[in-house]
């Protein structure tokens, strides 16, 4: 990853925002991703947003650097 950043002219890394919707799994996943990217020089600011904000800003207006939308069902095999 560091080599790819260097090839892209971003050897020092860069900063970006990561807008995350409310579910805890999205927030936890975002924290893990931010930690991993920090190791290669990408500094992510995590911006928690409510669903209405996420739908308006991210889904509709495409106003974001990075986002995660983690659609998962509960760990309940019987829901199917």
PDB file of C-alpha atoms in Angstrom:
ATOM      1  CA  UNK A   1       0.000   0.000   0.000  1.00  0.00           C
ATOM      2  CA  UNK A   2       2.846   2.376   0.799  1.00  0.00           C
ATOM      3  CA  UNK A   3       4.380   1.701  -2.611  1.00  0.00           C
ATOM      4  CA  UNK A   4       1.070   2.445  -4.335  1.00  0.00           C
ATOM      5  CA  UNK A   5       0.753   5.714  -2.421  1.00  0.00           C
ATOM      6  CA  UNK A   6       4.297   6.614  -3.477  1.00  0.00           C
ATOM      7  CA  UNK A   7       3.501   5.836  -7.128  1.00  0.00           C
ATOM      8  CA  UNK A   8       0.426   8.067  -6.858  1.00  0.00           C
ATOM      9  CA  UNK A   9       2.540  10.944  -5.556  1.00  0.00           C
ATOM     10  CA  UNK A  10       1.136  10.598  -2.046  1.00  0.00           C
ATOM     11  CA  UNK A  11       4.239   9.295  -0.297  1.00  0.00           C
ATOM     12  CA  UNK A  12       3.372  11.317   2.833  1.00  0.00           C
ATOM     13  CA  UNK A  13      -0.140   9.882   2.859  1.00  0.00           C
ATOM     14  CA  UNK A  14      -3.270  12.006   3.011  1.00  0.00           C
ATOM     15  CA  UNK A  15      -6.266  12.899   5.144  1.00  0.00           C
ATOM     16  CA  UNK A  16      -9.880  12.020   4.408  1.00  0.00           C
ATOM     17  CA  UNK A  17     -13.202  11.665   6.186  1.00  0.00           C
ATOM     18  CA  UNK A  18     -15.093   8.433   6.713  1.00  0.00           C
ATOM     19  CA  UNK A  19     -18.836   9.026   7.181  1.00  0.00           C
ATOM     20  CA  UNK A  20     -20.413   6.176   9.097  1.00  0.00           C
ATOM     21  CA  UNK A  21     -24.101   5.375   9.647  1.00  0.00           C
ATOM     22  CA  UNK A  22     -25.372   4.483  13.141  1.00  0.00           C
ATOM     23  CA  UNK A  23     -25.176   0.661  13.332  1.00  0.00           C
ATOM     24  CA  UNK A  24     -22.464  -0.471  15.720  1.00  0.00           C
ATOM     25  CA  UNK A  25     -21.048  -2.915  13.159  1.00  0.00           C
ATOM     26  CA  UNK A  26     -20.491  -0.061  10.685  1.00  0.00           C
ATOM     27  CA  UNK A  27     -18.831   2.055  13.354  1.00  0.00           C
ATOM     28  CA  UNK A  28     -16.625  -0.801  14.569  1.00  0.00           C
ATOM     29  CA  UNK A  29     -15.689  -1.704  10.999  1.00  0.00           C
ATOM     30  CA  UNK A  30     -14.842   1.933  10.331  1.00  0.00           C
ATOM     31  CA  UNK A  31     -12.577   2.100  13.362  1.00  0.00           C
ATOM     32  CA  UNK A  32     -10.751  -1.040  12.238  1.00  0.00           C
ATOM     33  CA  UNK A  33     -10.329   0.268   8.696  1.00  0.00           C
ATOM     34  CA  UNK A  34      -9.129   3.665   9.964  1.00  0.00           C
ATOM     35  CA  UNK A  35      -6.562   1.934  12.166  1.00  0.00           C
ATOM     36  CA  UNK A  36      -5.282  -0.215   9.309  1.00  0.00           C
ATOM     37  CA  UNK A  37      -5.044   2.730   6.907  1.00  0.00           C
ATOM     38  CA  UNK A  38      -3.283   4.841   9.520  1.00  0.00           C
ATOM     39  CA  UNK A  39      -0.457   2.289   9.405  1.00  0.00           C
ATOM     40  CA  UNK A  40       0.229   3.197   5.766  1.00  0.00           C
ATOM     41  CA  UNK A  41      -0.151   6.960   6.189  1.00  0.00           C
ATOM     42  CA  UNK A  42      -3.837   7.532   5.464  1.00  0.00           C
ATOM     43  CA  UNK A  43      -5.407   9.560   8.266  1.00  0.00           C
ATOM     44  CA  UNK A  44      -9.173   9.056   8.400  1.00  0.00           C
ATOM     45  CA  UNK A  45     -11.405  11.305  10.455  1.00  0.00           C
ATOM     46  CA  UNK A  46     -14.445   9.268  11.457  1.00  0.00           C
ATOM     47  CA  UNK A  47     -17.645  11.286  11.130  1.00  0.00           C
ATOM     48  CA  UNK A  48     -20.658   9.546  12.692  1.00  0.00           C
ATOM     49  CA  UNK A  49     -23.943  10.517  11.019  1.00  0.00           C
ATOM     50  CA  UNK A  50     -27.532   9.504  11.598  1.00  0.00           C
ATOM     51  CA  UNK A  51     -29.392   7.580   8.864  1.00  0.00           C
ATOM     52  CA  UNK A  52     -31.271  10.645   7.605  1.00  0.00           C
ATOM     53  CA  UNK A  53     -27.989  12.558   7.283  1.00  0.00           C
ATOM     54  CA  UNK A  54     -26.271   9.593   5.639  1.00  0.00           C
ATOM     55  CA  UNK A  55     -29.073   9.201   3.097  1.00  0.00           C
ATOM     56  CA  UNK A  56     -29.043  12.923   2.297  1.00  0.00           C
ATOM     57  CA  UNK A  57     -25.304  13.621   2.303  1.00  0.00           C
ATOM     58  CA  UNK A  58     -23.830  10.332   1.123  1.00  0.00           C
ATOM     59  CA  UNK A  59     -26.477   8.449  -0.848  1.00  0.00           C
ATOM     60  CA  UNK A  60     -28.264  11.395  -2.460  1.00  0.00           C
ATOM     61  CA  UNK A  61     -25.703  14.211  -2.707  1.00  0.00           C
ATOM     62  CA  UNK A  62     -22.559  12.025  -2.955  1.00  0.00           C
ATOM     63  CA  UNK A  63     -20.866  14.352  -0.411  1.00  0.00           C
ATOM     64  CA  UNK A  64     -18.231  12.099   1.157  1.00  0.00           C
ATOM     65  CA  UNK A  65     -14.648  10.917   0.848  1.00  0.00           C
ATOM     66  CA  UNK A  66     -15.252   7.399   2.176  1.00  0.00           C
ATOM     67  CA  UNK A  67     -18.201   5.592   3.695  1.00  0.00           C
ATOM     68  CA  UNK A  68     -19.358   2.180   4.778  1.00  0.00           C
ATOM     69  CA  UNK A  69     -22.891   0.955   4.663  1.00  0.00           C
ATOM     70  CA  UNK A  70     -23.016  -2.427   6.284  1.00  0.00           C
ATOM     71  CA  UNK A  71     -26.297  -4.108   5.583  1.00  0.00           C
ATOM     72  CA  UNK A  72     -26.362  -7.244   7.657  1.00  0.00           C
ATOM     73  CA  UNK A  73     -29.088  -9.172   9.321  1.00  0.00           C
ATOM     74  CA  UNK A  74     -28.993 -10.172  12.968  1.00  0.00           C
ATOM     75  CA  UNK A  75     -27.256 -13.399  13.846  1.00  0.00           C
ATOM     76  CA  UNK A  76     -30.529 -15.299  13.778  1.00  0.00           C
ATOM     77  CA  UNK A  77     -30.594 -18.236  11.392  1.00  0.00           C
ATOM     78  CA  UNK A  78     -34.348 -18.613  11.898  1.00  0.00           C
ATOM     79  CA  UNK A  79     -35.223 -15.323  10.165  1.00  0.00           C
ATOM     80  CA  UNK A  80     -34.961 -17.081   6.808  1.00  0.00           C
TER      81      UNK A  80
END
